[in-house]
Short mmCIF file of C-alpha atoms in Angstrom, two decimals:
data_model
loop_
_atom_site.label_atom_id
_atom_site.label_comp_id
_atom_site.label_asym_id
_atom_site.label_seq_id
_atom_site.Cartn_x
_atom_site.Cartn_y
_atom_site.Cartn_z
CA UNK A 1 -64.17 -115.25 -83.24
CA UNK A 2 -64.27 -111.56 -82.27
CA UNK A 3 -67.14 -110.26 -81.13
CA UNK A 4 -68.42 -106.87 -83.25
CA UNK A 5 -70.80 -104.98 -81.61
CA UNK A 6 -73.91 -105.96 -83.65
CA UNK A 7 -77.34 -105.48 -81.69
CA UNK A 8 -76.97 -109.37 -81.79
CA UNK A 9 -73.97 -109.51 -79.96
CA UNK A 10 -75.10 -107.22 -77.65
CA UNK A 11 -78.19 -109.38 -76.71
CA UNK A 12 -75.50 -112.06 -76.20
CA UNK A 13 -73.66 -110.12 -73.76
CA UNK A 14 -76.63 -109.14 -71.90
CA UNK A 15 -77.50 -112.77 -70.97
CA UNK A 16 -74.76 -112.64 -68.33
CA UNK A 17 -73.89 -110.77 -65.03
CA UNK A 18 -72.92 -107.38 -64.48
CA UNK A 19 -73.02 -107.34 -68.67
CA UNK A 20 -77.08 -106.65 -68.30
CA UNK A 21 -77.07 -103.56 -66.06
CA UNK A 22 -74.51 -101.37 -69.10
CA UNK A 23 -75.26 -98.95 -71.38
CA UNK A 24 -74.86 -99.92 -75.13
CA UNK A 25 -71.74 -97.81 -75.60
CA UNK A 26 -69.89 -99.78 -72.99
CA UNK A 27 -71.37 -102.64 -74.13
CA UNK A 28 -69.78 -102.13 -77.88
CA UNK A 29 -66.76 -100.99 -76.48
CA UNK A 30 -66.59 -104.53 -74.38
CA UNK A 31 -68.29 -106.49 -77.47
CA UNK A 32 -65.28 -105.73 -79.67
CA UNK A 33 -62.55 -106.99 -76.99
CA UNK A 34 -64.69 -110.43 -76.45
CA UNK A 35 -63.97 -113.70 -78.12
CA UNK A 36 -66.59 -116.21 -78.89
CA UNK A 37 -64.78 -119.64 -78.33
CA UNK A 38 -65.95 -123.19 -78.79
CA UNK A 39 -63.53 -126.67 -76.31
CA UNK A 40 -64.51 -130.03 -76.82
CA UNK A 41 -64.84 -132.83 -73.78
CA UNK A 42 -62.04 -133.05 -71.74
CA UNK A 43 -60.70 -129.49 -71.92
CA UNK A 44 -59.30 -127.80 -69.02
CA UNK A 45 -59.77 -124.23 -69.30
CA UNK A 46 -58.23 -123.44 -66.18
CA UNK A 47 -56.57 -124.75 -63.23
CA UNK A 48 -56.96 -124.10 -59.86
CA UNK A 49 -54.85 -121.77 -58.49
CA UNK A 50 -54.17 -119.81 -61.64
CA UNK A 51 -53.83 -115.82 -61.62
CA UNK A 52 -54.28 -115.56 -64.99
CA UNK A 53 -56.87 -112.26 -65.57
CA UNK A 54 -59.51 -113.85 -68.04
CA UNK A 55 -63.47 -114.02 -67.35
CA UNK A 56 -65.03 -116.75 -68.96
CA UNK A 57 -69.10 -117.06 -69.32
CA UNK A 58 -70.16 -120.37 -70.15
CA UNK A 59 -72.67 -120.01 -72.97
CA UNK A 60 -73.51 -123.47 -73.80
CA UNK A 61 -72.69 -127.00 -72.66
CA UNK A 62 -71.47 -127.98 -68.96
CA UNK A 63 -68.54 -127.40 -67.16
CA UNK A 64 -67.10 -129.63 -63.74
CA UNK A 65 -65.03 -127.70 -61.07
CA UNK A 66 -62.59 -129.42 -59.60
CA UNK A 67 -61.37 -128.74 -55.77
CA UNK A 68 -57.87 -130.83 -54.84
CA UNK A 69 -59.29 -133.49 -57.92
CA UNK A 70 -62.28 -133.43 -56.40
CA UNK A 71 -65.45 -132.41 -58.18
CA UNK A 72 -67.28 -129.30 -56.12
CA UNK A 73 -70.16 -128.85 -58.24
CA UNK A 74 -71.38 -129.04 -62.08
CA UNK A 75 -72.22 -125.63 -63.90
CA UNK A 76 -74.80 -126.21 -67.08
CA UNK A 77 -75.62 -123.43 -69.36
CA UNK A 78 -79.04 -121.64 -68.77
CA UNK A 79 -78.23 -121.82 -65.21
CA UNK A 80 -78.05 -119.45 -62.26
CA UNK A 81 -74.49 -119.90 -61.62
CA UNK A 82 -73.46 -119.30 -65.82
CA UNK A 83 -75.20 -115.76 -65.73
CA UNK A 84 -71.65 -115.24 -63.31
CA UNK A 85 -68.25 -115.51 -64.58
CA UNK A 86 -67.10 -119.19 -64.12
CA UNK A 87 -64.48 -119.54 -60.64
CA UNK A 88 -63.77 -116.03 -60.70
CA UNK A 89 -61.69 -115.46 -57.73
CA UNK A 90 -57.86 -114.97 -58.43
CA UNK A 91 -56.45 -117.22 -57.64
CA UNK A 92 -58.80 -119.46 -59.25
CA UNK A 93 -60.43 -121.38 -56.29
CA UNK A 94 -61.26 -124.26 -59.14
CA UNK A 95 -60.53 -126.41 -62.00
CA UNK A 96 -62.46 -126.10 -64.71
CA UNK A 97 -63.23 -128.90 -67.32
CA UNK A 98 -65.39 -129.28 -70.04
CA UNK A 99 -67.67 -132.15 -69.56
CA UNK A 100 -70.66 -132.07 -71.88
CA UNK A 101 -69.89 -133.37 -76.00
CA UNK A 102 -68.47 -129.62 -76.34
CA UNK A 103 -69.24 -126.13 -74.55
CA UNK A 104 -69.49 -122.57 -76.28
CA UNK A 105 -67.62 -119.71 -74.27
CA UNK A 106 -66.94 -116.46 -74.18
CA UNK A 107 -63.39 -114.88 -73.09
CA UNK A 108 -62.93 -111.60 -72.03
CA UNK A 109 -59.33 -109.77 -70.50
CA UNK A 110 -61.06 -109.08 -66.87
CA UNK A 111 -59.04 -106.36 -66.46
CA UNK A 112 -60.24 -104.26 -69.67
CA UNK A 113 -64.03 -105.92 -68.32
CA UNK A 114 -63.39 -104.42 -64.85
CA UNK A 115 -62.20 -100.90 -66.32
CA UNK A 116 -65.14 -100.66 -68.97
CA UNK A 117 -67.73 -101.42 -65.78
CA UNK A 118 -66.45 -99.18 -63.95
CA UNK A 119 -66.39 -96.21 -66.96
CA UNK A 120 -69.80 -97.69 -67.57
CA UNK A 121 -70.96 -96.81 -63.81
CA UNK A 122 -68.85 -94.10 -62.38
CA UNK A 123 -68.78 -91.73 -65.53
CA UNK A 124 -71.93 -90.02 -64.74
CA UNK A 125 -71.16 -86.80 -66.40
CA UNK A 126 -73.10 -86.16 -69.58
CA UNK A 127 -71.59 -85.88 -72.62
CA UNK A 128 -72.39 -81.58 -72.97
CA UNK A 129 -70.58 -81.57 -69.71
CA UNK A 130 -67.18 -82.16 -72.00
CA UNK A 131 -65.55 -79.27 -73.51
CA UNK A 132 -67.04 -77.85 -76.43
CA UNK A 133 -68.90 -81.52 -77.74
CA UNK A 134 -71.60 -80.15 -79.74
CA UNK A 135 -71.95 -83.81 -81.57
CA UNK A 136 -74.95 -85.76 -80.35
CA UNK A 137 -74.03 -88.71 -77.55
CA UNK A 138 -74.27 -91.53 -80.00
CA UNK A 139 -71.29 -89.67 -81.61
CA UNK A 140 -69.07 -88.81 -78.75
CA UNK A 141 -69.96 -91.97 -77.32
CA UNK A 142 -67.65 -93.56 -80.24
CA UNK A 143 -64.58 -91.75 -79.08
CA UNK A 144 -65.06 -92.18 -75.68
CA UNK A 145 -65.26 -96.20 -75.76
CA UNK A 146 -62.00 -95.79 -77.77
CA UNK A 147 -60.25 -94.21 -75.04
CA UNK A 148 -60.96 -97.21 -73.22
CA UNK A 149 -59.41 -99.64 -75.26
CA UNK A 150 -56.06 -97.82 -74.95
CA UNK A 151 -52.89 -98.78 -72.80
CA UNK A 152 -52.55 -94.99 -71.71
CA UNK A 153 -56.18 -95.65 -70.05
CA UNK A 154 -55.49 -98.71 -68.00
CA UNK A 155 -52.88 -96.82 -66.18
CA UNK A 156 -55.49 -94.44 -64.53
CA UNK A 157 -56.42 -94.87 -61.23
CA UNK A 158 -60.11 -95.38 -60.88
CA UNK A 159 -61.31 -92.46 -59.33
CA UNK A 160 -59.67 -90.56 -61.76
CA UNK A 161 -61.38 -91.73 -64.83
CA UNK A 162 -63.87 -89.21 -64.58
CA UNK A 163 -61.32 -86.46 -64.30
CA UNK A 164 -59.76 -87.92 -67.93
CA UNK A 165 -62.39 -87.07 -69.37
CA UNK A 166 -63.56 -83.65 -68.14
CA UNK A 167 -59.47 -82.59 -69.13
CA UNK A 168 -59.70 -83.32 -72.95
CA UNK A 169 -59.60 -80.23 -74.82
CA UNK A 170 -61.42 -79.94 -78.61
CA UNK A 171 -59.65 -78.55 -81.11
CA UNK A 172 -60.75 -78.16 -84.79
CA UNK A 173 -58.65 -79.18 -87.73
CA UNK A 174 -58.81 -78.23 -91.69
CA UNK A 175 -58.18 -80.66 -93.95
CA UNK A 176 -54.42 -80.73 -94.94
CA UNK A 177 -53.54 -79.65 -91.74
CA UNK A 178 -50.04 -81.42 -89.99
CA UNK A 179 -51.54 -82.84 -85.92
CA UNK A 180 -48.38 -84.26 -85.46
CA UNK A 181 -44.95 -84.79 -87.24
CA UNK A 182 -42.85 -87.69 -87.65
CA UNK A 183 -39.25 -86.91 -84.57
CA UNK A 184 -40.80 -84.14 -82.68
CA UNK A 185 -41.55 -84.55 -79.19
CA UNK A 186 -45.27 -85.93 -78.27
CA UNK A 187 -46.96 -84.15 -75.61
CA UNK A 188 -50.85 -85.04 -76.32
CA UNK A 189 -53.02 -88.03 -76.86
CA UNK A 190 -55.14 -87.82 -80.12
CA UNK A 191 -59.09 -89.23 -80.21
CA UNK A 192 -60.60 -88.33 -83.56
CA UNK A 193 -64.16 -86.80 -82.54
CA UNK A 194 -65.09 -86.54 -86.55
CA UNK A 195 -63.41 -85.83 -90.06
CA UNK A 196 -60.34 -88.23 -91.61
CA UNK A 197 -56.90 -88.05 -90.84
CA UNK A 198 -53.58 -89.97 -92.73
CA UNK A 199 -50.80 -91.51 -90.96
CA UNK A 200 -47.82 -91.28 -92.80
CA UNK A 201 -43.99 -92.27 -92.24
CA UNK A 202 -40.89 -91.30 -93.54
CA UNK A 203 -38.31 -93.56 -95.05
CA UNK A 204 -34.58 -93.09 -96.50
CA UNK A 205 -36.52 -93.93 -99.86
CA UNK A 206 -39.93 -92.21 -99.73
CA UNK A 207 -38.94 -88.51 -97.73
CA UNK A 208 -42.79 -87.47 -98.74
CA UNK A 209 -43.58 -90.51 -96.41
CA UNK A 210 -45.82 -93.78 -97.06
CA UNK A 211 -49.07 -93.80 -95.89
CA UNK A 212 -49.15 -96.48 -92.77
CA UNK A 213 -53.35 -95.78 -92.34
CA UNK A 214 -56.27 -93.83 -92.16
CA UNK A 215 -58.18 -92.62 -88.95
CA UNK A 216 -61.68 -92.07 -88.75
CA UNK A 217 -64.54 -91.48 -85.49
CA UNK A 218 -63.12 -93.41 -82.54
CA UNK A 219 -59.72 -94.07 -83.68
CA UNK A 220 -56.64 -92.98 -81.39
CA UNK A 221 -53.40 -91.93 -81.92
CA UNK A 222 -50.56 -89.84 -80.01
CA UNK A 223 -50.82 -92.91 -77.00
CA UNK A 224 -46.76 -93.09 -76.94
CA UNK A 225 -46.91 -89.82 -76.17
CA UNK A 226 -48.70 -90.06 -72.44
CA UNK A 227 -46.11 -93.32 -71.32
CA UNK A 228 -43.00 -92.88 -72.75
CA UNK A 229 -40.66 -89.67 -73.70
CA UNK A 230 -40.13 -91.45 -77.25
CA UNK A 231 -40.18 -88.94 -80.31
CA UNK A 232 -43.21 -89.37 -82.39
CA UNK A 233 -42.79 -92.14 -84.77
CA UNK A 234 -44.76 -91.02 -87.56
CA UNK A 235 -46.66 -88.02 -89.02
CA UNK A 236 -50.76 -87.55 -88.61
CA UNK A 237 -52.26 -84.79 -91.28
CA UNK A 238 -56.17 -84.05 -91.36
CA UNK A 239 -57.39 -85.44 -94.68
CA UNK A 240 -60.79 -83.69 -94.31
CA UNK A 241 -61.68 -81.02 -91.84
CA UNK A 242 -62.70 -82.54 -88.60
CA UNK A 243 -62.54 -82.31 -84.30
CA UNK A 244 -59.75 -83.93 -82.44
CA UNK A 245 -60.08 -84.48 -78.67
CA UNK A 246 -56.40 -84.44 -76.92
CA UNK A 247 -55.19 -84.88 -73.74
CA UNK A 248 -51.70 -83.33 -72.68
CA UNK A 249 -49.30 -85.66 -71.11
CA UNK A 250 -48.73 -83.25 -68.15
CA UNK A 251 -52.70 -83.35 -67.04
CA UNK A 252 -52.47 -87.48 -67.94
CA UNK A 253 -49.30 -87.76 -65.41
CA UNK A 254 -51.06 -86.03 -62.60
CA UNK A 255 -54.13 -88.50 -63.44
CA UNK A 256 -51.68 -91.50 -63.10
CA UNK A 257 -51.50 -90.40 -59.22
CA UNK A 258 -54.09 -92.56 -57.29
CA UNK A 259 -56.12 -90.32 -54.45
CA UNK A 260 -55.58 -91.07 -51.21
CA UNK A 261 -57.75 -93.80 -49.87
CA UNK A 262 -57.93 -95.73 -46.77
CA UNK A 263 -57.36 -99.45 -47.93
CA UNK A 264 -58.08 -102.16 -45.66
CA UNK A 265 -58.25 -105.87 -45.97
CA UNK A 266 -61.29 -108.44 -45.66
CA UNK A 267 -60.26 -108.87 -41.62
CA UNK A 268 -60.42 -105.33 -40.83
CA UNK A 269 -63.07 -104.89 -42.72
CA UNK A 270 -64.69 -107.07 -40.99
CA UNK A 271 -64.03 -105.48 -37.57
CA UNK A 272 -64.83 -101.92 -38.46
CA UNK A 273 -68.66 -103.57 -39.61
CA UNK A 274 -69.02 -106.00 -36.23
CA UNK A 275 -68.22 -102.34 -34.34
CA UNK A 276 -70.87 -100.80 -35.95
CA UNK A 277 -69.80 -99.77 -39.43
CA UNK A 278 -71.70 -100.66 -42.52
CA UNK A 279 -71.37 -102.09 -45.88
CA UNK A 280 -71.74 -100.52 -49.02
CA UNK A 281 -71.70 -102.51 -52.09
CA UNK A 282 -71.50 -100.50 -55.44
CA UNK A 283 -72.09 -103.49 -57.74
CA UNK A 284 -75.38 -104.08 -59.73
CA UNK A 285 -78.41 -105.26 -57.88
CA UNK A 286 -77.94 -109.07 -60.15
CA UNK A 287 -74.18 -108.91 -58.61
CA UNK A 288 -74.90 -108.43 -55.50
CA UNK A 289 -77.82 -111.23 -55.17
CA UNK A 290 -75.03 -113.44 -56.26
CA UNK A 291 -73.34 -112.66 -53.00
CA UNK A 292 -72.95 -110.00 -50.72
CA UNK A 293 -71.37 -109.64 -47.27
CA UNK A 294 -73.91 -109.86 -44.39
CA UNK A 295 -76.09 -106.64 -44.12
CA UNK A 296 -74.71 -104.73 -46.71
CA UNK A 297 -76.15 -101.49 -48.30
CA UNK A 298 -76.70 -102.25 -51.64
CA UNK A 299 -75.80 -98.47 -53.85
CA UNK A 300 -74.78 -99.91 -57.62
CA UNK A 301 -71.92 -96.86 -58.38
CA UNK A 302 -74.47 -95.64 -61.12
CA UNK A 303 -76.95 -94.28 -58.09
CA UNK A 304 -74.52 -93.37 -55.84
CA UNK A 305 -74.63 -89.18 -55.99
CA UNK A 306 -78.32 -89.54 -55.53
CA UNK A 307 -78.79 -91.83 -52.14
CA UNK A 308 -75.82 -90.27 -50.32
CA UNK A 309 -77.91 -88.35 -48.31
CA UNK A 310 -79.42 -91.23 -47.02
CA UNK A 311 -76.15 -91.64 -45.70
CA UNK A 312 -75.03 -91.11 -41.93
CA UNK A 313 -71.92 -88.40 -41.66
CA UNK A 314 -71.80 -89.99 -38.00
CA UNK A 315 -71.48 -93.66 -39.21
CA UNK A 316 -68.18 -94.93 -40.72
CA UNK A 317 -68.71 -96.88 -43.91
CA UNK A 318 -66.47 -99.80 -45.80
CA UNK A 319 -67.23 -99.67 -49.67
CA UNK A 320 -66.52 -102.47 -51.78
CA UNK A 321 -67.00 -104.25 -55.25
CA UNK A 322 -65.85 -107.85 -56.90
CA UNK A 323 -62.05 -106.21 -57.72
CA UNK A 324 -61.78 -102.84 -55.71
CA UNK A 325 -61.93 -100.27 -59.08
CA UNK A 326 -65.45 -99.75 -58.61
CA UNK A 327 -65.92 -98.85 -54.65
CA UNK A 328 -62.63 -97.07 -54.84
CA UNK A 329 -63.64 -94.70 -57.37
CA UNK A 330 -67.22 -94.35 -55.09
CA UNK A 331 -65.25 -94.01 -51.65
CA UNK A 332 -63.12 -91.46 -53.69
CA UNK A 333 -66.52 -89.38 -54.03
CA UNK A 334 -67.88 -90.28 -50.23
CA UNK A 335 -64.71 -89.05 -49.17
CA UNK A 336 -64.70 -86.05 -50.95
CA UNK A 337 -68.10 -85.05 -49.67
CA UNK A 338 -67.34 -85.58 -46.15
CA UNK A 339 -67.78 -89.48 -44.98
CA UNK A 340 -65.40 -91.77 -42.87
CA UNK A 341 -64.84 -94.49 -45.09
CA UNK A 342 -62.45 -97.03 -46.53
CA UNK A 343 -62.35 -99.42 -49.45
CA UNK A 344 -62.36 -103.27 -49.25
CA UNK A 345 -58.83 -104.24 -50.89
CA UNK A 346 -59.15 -106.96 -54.35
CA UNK A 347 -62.95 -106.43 -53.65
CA UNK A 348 -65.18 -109.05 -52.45
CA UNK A 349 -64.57 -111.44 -55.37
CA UNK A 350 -61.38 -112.86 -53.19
CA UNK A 351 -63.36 -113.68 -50.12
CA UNK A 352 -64.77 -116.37 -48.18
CA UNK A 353 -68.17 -114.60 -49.40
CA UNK A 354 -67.77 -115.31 -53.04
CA UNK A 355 -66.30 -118.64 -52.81
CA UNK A 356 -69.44 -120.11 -50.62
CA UNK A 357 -71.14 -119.13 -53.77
CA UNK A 358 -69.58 -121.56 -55.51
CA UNK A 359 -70.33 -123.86 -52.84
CA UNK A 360 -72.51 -127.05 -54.17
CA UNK A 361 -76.36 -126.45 -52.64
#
């Protein structure tokens, strides 16, 4: 089952780790991609040394990871360690296998949970700060979280999410106006800020064209258009007047193009702090009490602008996360203003630090 975004579901989601520190526009936006999912004794869910990118939180019922065969350590609902994702390192560092009567689950693609975070805690513009929004946030916020769930989205480098955003342009529509046409050439992404809009095709049978669906707040359309040079594939007409965000593929390509950063791995990381760098970790305060690398500065992404100037210009600083979207998006900024840093590469969840969490105590 398929999460919807009820205020229910969203007290679900808040029962686990780094869900509890988002806003409740993220949160819908994540509740909608999350599957609710019930395995009996006996189940594997996963094996160890599986890449597969899927975060499971263990909502009910116990769970047994396995090392080599061997059991590590037991993980019951209504625990410490189930507020965390279960084995989340990739490659999985465990087994997992369902040892209780049954267990209750939720499933979530980590890789749209690690791009929704780091909207969540990065995009600190306001929503007036977007070209010509007028609507209030609750509104905009619809259209936004829709972005998200898009292909075309996942493609953008972290630190440019921010810039996405800022680039959409608002343009108003009257009803029975043509946004695009069924052969011509794309060149903008559609987000439908308000109003109704028809998509229609043409057929050797039916040249007036059948209608395929209607788009209302939130829905997308135009996404072809950003990743491929494919002519559009049907025709989108305003049914109602209404606001359109779009994004041209020309500003979207330059987005694609990651800033430059100054990646380094766990061991150089570790040298650059034992010579008298410093840690920053961007995650949530919950995350990082999980586990954290040894006197680390905790700054969850969120407060970043505002303790910077706690920062020292003279001191050079590593910046990291669970994954690496997160602190590269916040080294982005550090950089930008003027620090020496660099960003942890795969993030701290593929470390020696995250997998003594796991450890049995």
């Amino acid at each position: 089952m398929v999460l919807s975004g009820t205020s229910k579901d969203l007290a679900l989601l808040r029962r686990f780790t780094p869900l509890n520190g988002m806003r409740p526009e993220a949160l819908v936006a994540l509740a909608r991609r999350t599957r609710r999912l019930q395995a009996p004794k006996g189940r594997l869910l996963f094996s160890e040394g599986e890449e597969h990118k899927r975060t499971y939180y263990l909502l009910s019922g116990t769970v047994e990871l396995l090392a080599e065969g061997e059991v590590v350590t037991l993980v019951g609902s209504g625990t410490p360690k189930s507020k965390v994702p279960l084995a989340h390192a990739l490659p999985r560092p465990y087994s997992a296998v369902v040892v209780s009567d049954r267990i209750e689950y939720l499933l979530i693609d980590s890789e749209f949970l690690d791009v929704v975070v780091t909207w969540d805690q990065t995009g600190s513009y306001k929503v007036t700060e977007l070209q010509g929004i007028e609507e209030d946030a609750a509104g905009a916020d619809d259209w936004m979280t829709a972005l998200l769930r898009t292909r075309a989205f996942h493609k953008v480098p972290p630190a440019n999410i921010q810039a996405v955003f800022m680039r959409l342009e608002r343009v108003e529509h009257r009803a029975g106006d043509i946004v695009i046409k069924q052969g011509e050439e794309g060149e903008y992404f559609y987000v439908v800020a308000n109003g109704r809009c028809a998509v229609t095709r043409e057929t050797p049978l039916t040249r007036s064209g059948v209608r395929l669906a209607e788009l209302t707040m939130g829905d997308t359309f135009g996404e072809e258009a950003l990743i491929s040079d494919a002519p559009r594939n049907a025709t989108v007409s305003m049914l109602t007047d209404g606001s359109l965000m779009r994004l041209s593929k020309k500003d979207f390509r330059q987005l694609l193009h990651e800033p430059l950063l100054n990646w380094i791995d766990y061991a150089q990381a570790r040298q650059v702090t034992s010579s008298g760098g410093q840690w920053i970790d961007v995650r949530l305060p919950a995350e990082f009490e999980h586990y954290h690398a040894d006197d680390a500065l905790n700054i969850p992404a969120h407060s970043l602008r505002l303790k910077m100037k706690s920062l020292d210009r003279n001191r050079r600083y590593v910046v990291c996360c669970d994954t690496g979207r997160r602190s590269s998006a916040c080294a982005y900024l550090l950089s930008e203003r003027g620090f020496d840093v660099s960003v942890l590469r795969d993030g701290l969840g593929t470390t020696e630090i995250a997998l003594k969490a796991l450890a049995p105590q």
